[in-house]
Amino acid sequence: MRSEMTDVRIEDRAAPALCGEVDLERIEDAIREVLLAVGEDPSREGLRDTPARVARAYQEAFVGMRQDPAELFGSTFEAGHEEMVLVRGISFYSMCEHHLVPFFGVAHIGYLPAVGGNVAGLGALARLVDVFSKRPQVQEQLTTQVVNSLMEHLRPRGAIVVLEAEHLCMSMRGVAKPGAKTITSAVRGQLREAATRAEAMSLISSWR
């Protein structure tokens, strides 16, 4: 089976339109309370602007909550390509919903276009990861959401999503094992067939 393969190493920052707003003032108030609770003085010079900075950081970190993945697949391209398309090395950052500390890594997305060979823009696949990673998350759920959304909106014959990530909630606290990587995968449709899945995993494994 012939495949089209792309590595993504530069983040594509374009995104679907936002809907809804973030209550920045409420976040600022909450962060001041956290600083007081840990014994800090939020009025001291080094912390005076911290609540506002954190509010803006959270607004950016959780922007995916206000994005609709359907907007990414409003149009496809007639490429006449019915073989596998695989985009490797899509960098992402997310926030663990259990501790609100980051986890980060790379995503690999592959799919078999629908009959007729229509394909999505490669940037849409990278942005799809952002839509779901920029929310309070767990890696297993993130993997499933990306593959299910791809199947729903692009309607390929099959899809595979593999995520490799380091979790700071594991690296900097708890068992404190920096560098440990968690790998999750989700497979749908014809990518579940042994030969096709093996081809996809072989291409992903050769990424480095």
PDB file of N, CA, C and O in Angstrom, residues 6-16 63-64 67 69 72-73 85-93 105-111 120-134 142 146 149-150 154 160-161 163:
ATOM      1  N   THR A   6       3.809  12.915   6.216  1.00  0.00           N
ATOM      2  CA  THR A   6       4.282  14.265   6.483  1.00  0.00           C
ATOM      3  C   THR A   6       4.699  14.368   7.932  1.00  0.00           C
ATOM      4  O   THR A   6       4.022  13.870   8.815  1.00  0.00           O
ATOM      5  N   ASP A   7       5.850  14.996   8.195  1.00  0.00           N
ATOM      6  CA  ASP A   7       6.263  15.324   9.555  1.00  0.00           C
ATOM      7  C   ASP A   7       5.902  16.773   9.834  1.00  0.00           C
ATOM      8  O   ASP A   7       6.125  17.651   8.992  1.00  0.00           O
ATOM      9  N   VAL A   8       5.361  17.039  11.009  1.00  0.00           N
ATOM     10  CA  VAL A   8       5.014  18.408  11.392  1.00  0.00           C
ATOM     11  C   VAL A   8       5.956  18.832  12.497  1.00  0.00           C
ATOM     12  O   VAL A   8       5.940  18.255  13.575  1.00  0.00           O
ATOM     13  N   ARG A   9       6.765  19.828  12.254  1.00  0.00           N
ATOM     14  CA  ARG A   9       7.731  20.272  13.258  1.00  0.00           C
ATOM     15  C   ARG A   9       7.568  21.757  13.601  1.00  0.00           C
ATOM     16  O   ARG A   9       8.213  22.250  14.503  1.00  0.00           O
ATOM     17  N   ILE A  10       6.756  22.471  12.885  1.00  0.00           N
ATOM     18  CA  ILE A  10       6.483  23.876  13.182  1.00  0.00           C
ATOM     19  C   ILE A  10       5.005  23.997  13.486  1.00  0.00           C
ATOM     20  O   ILE A  10       4.160  23.582  12.704  1.00  0.00           O
ATOM     21  N   GLU A  11       4.678  24.560  14.635  1.00  0.00           N
ATOM     22  CA  GLU A  11       3.284  24.641  15.053  1.00  0.00           C
ATOM     23  C   GLU A  11       2.497  25.545  14.118  1.00  0.00           C
ATOM     24  O   GLU A  11       2.917  26.641  13.783  1.00  0.00           O
ATOM     25  N   ASP A  12       1.345  25.062  13.677  1.00  0.00           N
ATOM     26  CA  ASP A  12       0.427  25.860  12.873  1.00  0.00           C
ATOM     27  C   ASP A  12      -0.520  26.565  13.829  1.00  0.00           C
ATOM     28  O   ASP A  12      -1.328  25.944  14.497  1.00  0.00           O
ATOM     29  N   ARG A  13      -0.431  27.887  13.929  1.00  0.00           N
ATOM     30  CA  ARG A  13      -1.132  28.608  14.973  1.00  0.00           C
ATOM     31  C   ARG A  13      -2.529  29.055  14.576  1.00  0.00           C
ATOM     32  O   ARG A  13      -3.261  29.579  15.403  1.00  0.00           O
ATOM     33  N   ALA A  14      -2.916  28.895  13.315  1.00  0.00           N
ATOM     34  CA  ALA A  14      -4.276  29.256  12.926  1.00  0.00           C
ATOM     35  C   ALA A  14      -5.258  28.348  13.650  1.00  0.00           C
ATOM     36  O   ALA A  14      -4.950  27.217  13.971  1.00  0.00           O
ATOM     37  N   ALA A  15      -6.461  28.871  13.910  1.00  0.00           N
ATOM     38  CA  ALA A  15      -7.420  28.097  14.690  1.00  0.00           C
ATOM     39  C   ALA A  15      -8.833  28.483  14.308  1.00  0.00           C
ATOM     40  O   ALA A  15      -9.068  29.563  13.763  1.00  0.00           O
ATOM     41  N   PRO A  16      -9.816  27.629  14.603  1.00  0.00           N
ATOM     42  CA  PRO A  16     -11.202  27.986  14.365  1.00  0.00           C
ATOM     43  C   PRO A  16     -11.622  29.173  15.216  1.00  0.00           C
ATOM     44  O   PRO A  16     -10.968  29.517  16.199  1.00  0.00           O
ATOM     45  N   VAL A  63      -8.145  27.383  25.349  1.00  0.00           N
ATOM     46  CA  VAL A  63      -8.859  27.962  24.209  1.00  0.00           C
ATOM     47  C   VAL A  63      -9.658  26.907  23.444  1.00  0.00           C
ATOM     48  O   VAL A  63     -10.669  27.213  22.800  1.00  0.00           O
ATOM     49  N   GLY A  64      -9.242  25.642  23.517  1.00  0.00           N
ATOM     50  CA  GLY A  64      -9.944  24.589  22.802  1.00  0.00           C
ATOM     51  C   GLY A  64     -11.363  24.365  23.278  1.00  0.00           C
ATOM     52  O   GLY A  64     -12.189  23.819  22.539  1.00  0.00           O
ATOM     53  N   GLN A  67     -13.746  26.103  20.861  1.00  0.00           N
ATOM     54  CA  GLN A  67     -13.537  25.856  19.445  1.00  0.00           C
ATOM     55  C   GLN A  67     -14.341  24.643  18.996  1.00  0.00           C
ATOM     56  O   GLN A  67     -14.510  23.684  19.753  1.00  0.00           O
ATOM     57  N   PRO A  69     -14.463  21.575  16.419  1.00  0.00           N
ATOM     58  CA  PRO A  69     -13.637  20.837  15.449  1.00  0.00           C
ATOM     59  C   PRO A  69     -14.289  20.701  14.080  1.00  0.00           C
ATOM     60  O   PRO A  69     -13.591  20.527  13.077  1.00  0.00           O
ATOM     61  N   LEU A  72     -12.987  22.745  11.117  1.00  0.00           N
ATOM     62  CA  LEU A  72     -11.722  22.405  10.463  1.00  0.00           C
ATOM     63  C   LEU A  72     -11.923  21.612   9.180  1.00  0.00           C
ATOM     64  O   LEU A  72     -11.030  21.551   8.344  1.00  0.00           O
ATOM     65  N   PHE A  73     -13.080  20.978   9.048  1.00  0.00           N
ATOM     66  CA  PHE A  73     -13.306  20.074   7.929  1.00  0.00           C
ATOM     67  C   PHE A  73     -14.453  20.552   7.049  1.00  0.00           C
ATOM     68  O   PHE A  73     -15.159  19.750   6.435  1.00  0.00           O
ATOM     69  N   VAL A  85      -2.744   8.500   4.525  1.00  0.00           N
ATOM     70  CA  VAL A  85      -2.136   9.816   4.770  1.00  0.00           C
ATOM     71  C   VAL A  85      -1.731   9.825   6.233  1.00  0.00           C
ATOM     72  O   VAL A  85      -2.549   9.529   7.116  1.00  0.00           O
ATOM     73  N   LEU A  86      -0.483  10.149   6.509  1.00  0.00           N
ATOM     74  CA  LEU A  86       0.018  10.114   7.886  1.00  0.00           C
ATOM     75  C   LEU A  86       0.802  11.385   8.184  1.00  0.00           C
ATOM     76  O   LEU A  86       1.717  11.744   7.444  1.00  0.00           O
ATOM     77  N   VAL A  87       0.409  12.081   9.237  1.00  0.00           N
ATOM     78  CA  VAL A  87       1.132  13.271   9.698  1.00  0.00           C
ATOM     79  C   VAL A  87       1.764  12.918  11.036  1.00  0.00           C
ATOM     80  O   VAL A  87       1.068  12.567  11.992  1.00  0.00           O
ATOM     81  N   ARG A  88       3.100  13.033  11.108  1.00  0.00           N
ATOM     82  CA  ARG A  88       3.824  12.620  12.305  1.00  0.00           C
ATOM     83  C   ARG A  88       4.389  13.830  13.033  1.00  0.00           C
ATOM     84  O   ARG A  88       4.652  14.868  12.452  1.00  0.00           O
ATOM     85  N   GLY A  89       4.596  13.671  14.326  1.00  0.00           N
ATOM     86  CA  GLY A  89       5.330  14.670  15.097  1.00  0.00           C
ATOM     87  C   GLY A  89       4.600  15.978  15.302  1.00  0.00           C
ATOM     88  O   GLY A  89       5.218  17.040  15.314  1.00  0.00           O
ATOM     89  N   ILE A  90       3.286  15.929  15.502  1.00  0.00           N
ATOM     90  CA  ILE A  90       2.512  17.147  15.772  1.00  0.00           C
ATOM     91  C   ILE A  90       2.690  17.492  17.253  1.00  0.00           C
ATOM     92  O   ILE A  90       2.198  16.771  18.132  1.00  0.00           O
ATOM     93  N   SER A  91       3.390  18.547  17.545  1.00  0.00           N
ATOM     94  CA  SER A  91       3.623  18.903  18.945  1.00  0.00           C
ATOM     95  C   SER A  91       2.346  19.430  19.587  1.00  0.00           C
ATOM     96  O   SER A  91       1.519  20.070  18.946  1.00  0.00           O
ATOM     97  N   PHE A  92       2.177  19.115  20.874  1.00  0.00           N
ATOM     98  CA  PHE A  92       1.017  19.625  21.596  1.00  0.00           C
ATOM     99  C   PHE A  92       1.363  19.823  23.063  1.00  0.00           C
ATOM    100  O   PHE A  92       2.304  19.231  23.600  1.00  0.00           O
ATOM    101  N   TYR A  93       0.605  20.696  23.704  1.00  0.00           N
ATOM    102  CA  TYR A  93       0.673  20.930  25.141  1.00  0.00           C
ATOM    103  C   TYR A  93      -0.745  20.868  25.681  1.00  0.00           C
ATOM    104  O   TYR A  93      -1.671  21.395  25.066  1.00  0.00           O
ATOM    105  N   GLY A 105       3.843  16.611  24.391  1.00  0.00           N
ATOM    106  CA  GLY A 105       4.504  15.606  23.578  1.00  0.00           C
ATOM    107  C   GLY A 105       4.173  15.775  22.116  1.00  0.00           C
ATOM    108  O   GLY A 105       4.041  16.911  21.634  1.00  0.00           O
ATOM    109  N   VAL A 106       4.027  14.653  21.419  1.00  0.00           N
ATOM    110  CA  VAL A 106       3.738  14.685  19.986  1.00  0.00           C
ATOM    111  C   VAL A 106       2.588  13.732  19.681  1.00  0.00           C
ATOM    112  O   VAL A 106       2.377  12.726  20.367  1.00  0.00           O
ATOM    113  N   ALA A 107       1.839  14.085  18.643  1.00  0.00           N
ATOM    114  CA  ALA A 107       0.751  13.254  18.145  1.00  0.00           C
ATOM    115  C   ALA A 107       1.060  12.826  16.719  1.00  0.00           C
ATOM    116  O   ALA A 107       1.667  13.582  15.949  1.00  0.00           O
ATOM    117  N   HIS A 108       0.648  11.621  16.382  1.00  0.00           N
ATOM    118  CA  HIS A 108       0.771  11.104  15.024  1.00  0.00           C
ATOM    119  C   HIS A 108      -0.638  10.720  14.579  1.00  0.00           C
ATOM    120  O   HIS A 108      -1.344   9.990  15.287  1.00  0.00           O
ATOM    121  N   ILE A 109      -1.057  11.216  13.411  1.00  0.00           N
ATOM    122  CA  ILE A 109      -2.406  10.966  12.913  1.00  0.00           C
ATOM    123  C   ILE A 109      -2.326  10.379  11.511  1.00  0.00           C
ATOM    124  O   ILE A 109      -1.680  10.947  10.623  1.00  0.00           O
ATOM    125  N   GLY A 110      -3.000   9.256  11.310  1.00  0.00           N
ATOM    126  CA  GLY A 110      -3.074   8.663   9.982  1.00  0.00           C
ATOM    127  C   GLY A 110      -4.510   8.321   9.634  1.00  0.00           C
ATOM    128  O   GLY A 110      -5.321   8.034  10.519  1.00  0.00           O
ATOM    129  N   TYR A 111      -4.836   8.365   8.349  1.00  0.00           N
ATOM    130  CA  TYR A 111      -6.184   7.980   7.935  1.00  0.00           C
ATOM    131  C   TYR A 111      -6.176   7.474   6.495  1.00  0.00           C
ATOM    132  O   TYR A 111      -5.265   7.780   5.710  1.00  0.00           O
ATOM    133  N   ALA A 120      -8.151  15.984   3.640  1.00  0.00           N
ATOM    134  CA  ALA A 120      -8.203  17.226   4.411  1.00  0.00           C
ATOM    135  C   ALA A 120      -6.889  17.973   4.265  1.00  0.00           C
ATOM    136  O   ALA A 120      -5.846  17.375   3.949  1.00  0.00           O
ATOM    137  N   GLY A 121      -6.924  19.287   4.501  1.00  0.00           N
ATOM    138  CA  GLY A 121      -5.677  20.038   4.566  1.00  0.00           C
ATOM    139  C   GLY A 121      -4.835  19.519   5.718  1.00  0.00           C
ATOM    140  O   GLY A 121      -5.360  19.184   6.783  1.00  0.00           O
ATOM    141  N   LEU A 122      -3.530  19.418   5.513  1.00  0.00           N
ATOM    142  CA  LEU A 122      -2.668  18.857   6.552  1.00  0.00           C
ATOM    143  C   LEU A 122      -2.711  19.697   7.824  1.00  0.00           C
ATOM    144  O   LEU A 122      -2.622  19.173   8.935  1.00  0.00           O
ATOM    145  N   GLY A 123      -2.866  21.007   7.658  1.00  0.00           N
ATOM    146  CA  GLY A 123      -2.958  21.874   8.825  1.00  0.00           C
ATOM    147  C   GLY A 123      -4.175  21.581   9.673  1.00  0.00           C
ATOM    148  O   GLY A 123      -4.163  21.784  10.892  1.00  0.00           O
ATOM    149  N   ALA A 124      -5.243  21.087   9.049  1.00  0.00           N
ATOM    150  CA  ALA A 124      -6.457  20.764   9.801  1.00  0.00           C
ATOM    151  C   ALA A 124      -6.189  19.645  10.799  1.00  0.00           C
ATOM    152  O   ALA A 124      -6.747  19.648  11.900  1.00  0.00           O
ATOM    153  N   LEU A 125      -5.343  18.691  10.437  1.00  0.00           N
ATOM    154  CA  LEU A 125      -5.035  17.602  11.354  1.00  0.00           C
ATOM    155  C   LEU A 125      -4.253  18.111  12.560  1.00  0.00           C
ATOM    156  O   LEU A 125      -4.510  17.704  13.701  1.00  0.00           O
ATOM    157  N   ALA A 126      -3.303  19.008  12.309  1.00  0.00           N
ATOM    158  CA  ALA A 126      -2.539  19.585  13.417  1.00  0.00           C
ATOM    159  C   ALA A 126      -3.432  20.429  14.315  1.00  0.00           C
ATOM    160  O   ALA A 126      -3.328  20.377  15.550  1.00  0.00           O
ATOM    161  N   ARG A 127      -4.330  21.190  13.720  1.00  0.00           N
ATOM    162  CA  ARG A 127      -5.220  22.031  14.524  1.00  0.00           C
ATOM    163  C   ARG A 127      -6.236  21.205  15.292  1.00  0.00           C
ATOM    164  O   ARG A 127      -6.682  21.594  16.373  1.00  0.00           O
ATOM    165  N   LEU A 128      -6.608  20.034  14.748  1.00  0.00           N
ATOM    166  CA  LEU A 128      -7.539  19.172  15.457  1.00  0.00           C
ATOM    167  C   LEU A 128      -6.947  18.734  16.803  1.00  0.00           C
ATOM    168  O   LEU A 128      -7.659  18.669  17.809  1.00  0.00           O
ATOM    169  N   VAL A 129      -5.659  18.450  16.816  1.00  0.00           N
ATOM    170  CA  VAL A 129      -4.996  18.100  18.075  1.00  0.00           C
ATOM    171  C   VAL A 129      -5.089  19.258  19.054  1.00  0.00           C
ATOM    172  O   VAL A 129      -5.376  19.075  20.241  1.00  0.00           O
ATOM    173  N   ASP A 130      -4.870  20.483  18.569  1.00  0.00           N
ATOM    174  CA  ASP A 130      -4.942  21.662  19.444  1.00  0.00           C
ATOM    175  C   ASP A 130      -6.336  21.857  20.024  1.00  0.00           C
ATOM    176  O   ASP A 130      -6.493  22.231  21.189  1.00  0.00           O
ATOM    177  N   VAL A 131      -7.366  21.652  19.210  1.00  0.00           N
ATOM    178  CA  VAL A 131      -8.738  21.868  19.681  1.00  0.00           C
ATOM    179  C   VAL A 131      -9.006  21.044  20.937  1.00  0.00           C
ATOM    180  O   VAL A 131      -9.624  21.523  21.896  1.00  0.00           O
ATOM    181  N   PHE A 132      -8.528  19.805  20.951  1.00  0.00           N
ATOM    182  CA  PHE A 132      -8.820  18.939  22.092  1.00  0.00           C
ATOM    183  C   PHE A 132      -7.740  18.969  23.167  1.00  0.00           C
ATOM    184  O   PHE A 132      -8.026  18.688  24.339  1.00  0.00           O
ATOM    185  N   SER A 133      -6.497  19.297  22.801  1.00  0.00           N
ATOM    186  CA  SER A 133      -5.436  19.339  23.819  1.00  0.00           C
ATOM    187  C   SER A 133      -5.530  20.605  24.671  1.00  0.00           C
ATOM    188  O   SER A 133      -5.127  20.591  25.841  1.00  0.00           O
ATOM    189  N   LYS A 134      -6.064  21.676  24.101  1.00  0.00           N
ATOM    190  CA  LYS A 134      -6.144  22.931  24.862  1.00  0.00           C
ATOM    191  C   LYS A 134      -7.427  22.969  25.686  1.00  0.00           C
ATOM    192  O   LYS A 134      -8.277  23.854  25.544  1.00  0.00           O
ATOM    193  N   LEU A 142      -7.971  12.358  25.390  1.00  0.00           N
ATOM    194  CA  LEU A 142      -7.527  13.193  24.276  1.00  0.00           C
ATOM    195  C   LEU A 142      -7.340  12.362  23.016  1.00  0.00           C
ATOM    196  O   LEU A 142      -7.778  12.740  21.919  1.00  0.00           O
ATOM    197  N   VAL A 146      -9.685  12.869  19.534  1.00  0.00           N
ATOM    198  CA  VAL A 146      -9.110  13.241  18.237  1.00  0.00           C
ATOM    199  C   VAL A 146      -9.534  12.239  17.164  1.00  0.00           C
ATOM    200  O   VAL A 146      -9.986  12.616  16.080  1.00  0.00           O
ATOM    201  N   SER A 149     -13.347  12.450  16.424  1.00  0.00           N
ATOM    202  CA  SER A 149     -13.690  13.659  15.678  1.00  0.00           C
ATOM    203  C   SER A 149     -13.260  13.538  14.221  1.00  0.00           C
ATOM    204  O   SER A 149     -13.985  13.955  13.309  1.00  0.00           O
ATOM    205  N   LEU A 150     -12.096  12.956  13.995  1.00  0.00           N
ATOM    206  CA  LEU A 150     -11.623  12.745  12.625  1.00  0.00           C
ATOM    207  C   LEU A 150     -12.596  11.848  11.860  1.00  0.00           C
ATOM    208  O   LEU A 150     -12.960  12.141  10.707  1.00  0.00           O
ATOM    209  N   LEU A 154     -14.439  13.981   8.940  1.00  0.00           N
ATOM    210  CA  LEU A 154     -13.791  13.720   7.649  1.00  0.00           C
ATOM    211  C   LEU A 154     -14.371  12.472   6.989  1.00  0.00           C
ATOM    212  O   LEU A 154     -14.312  12.345   5.770  1.00  0.00           O
ATOM    213  N   ILE A 160      -6.061   6.343  12.627  1.00  0.00           N
ATOM    214  CA  ILE A 160      -5.242   5.961  13.780  1.00  0.00           C
ATOM    215  C   ILE A 160      -4.656   7.224  14.393  1.00  0.00           C
ATOM    216  O   ILE A 160      -4.242   8.140  13.671  1.00  0.00           O
ATOM    217  N   VAL A 161      -4.644   7.279  15.709  1.00  0.00           N
ATOM    218  CA  VAL A 161      -4.028   8.387  16.432  1.00  0.00           C
ATOM    219  C   VAL A 161      -3.135   7.786  17.514  1.00  0.00           C
ATOM    220  O   VAL A 161      -3.586   6.932  18.296  1.00  0.00           O
ATOM    221  N   LEU A 163      -0.398   9.066  20.578  1.00  0.00           N
ATOM    222  CA  LEU A 163       0.154  10.188  21.339  1.00  0.00           C
ATOM    223  C   LEU A 163       1.290   9.688  22.221  1.00  0.00           C
ATOM    224  O   LEU A 163       1.176   8.637  22.863  1.00  0.00           O
TER     225      LEU A 163
END
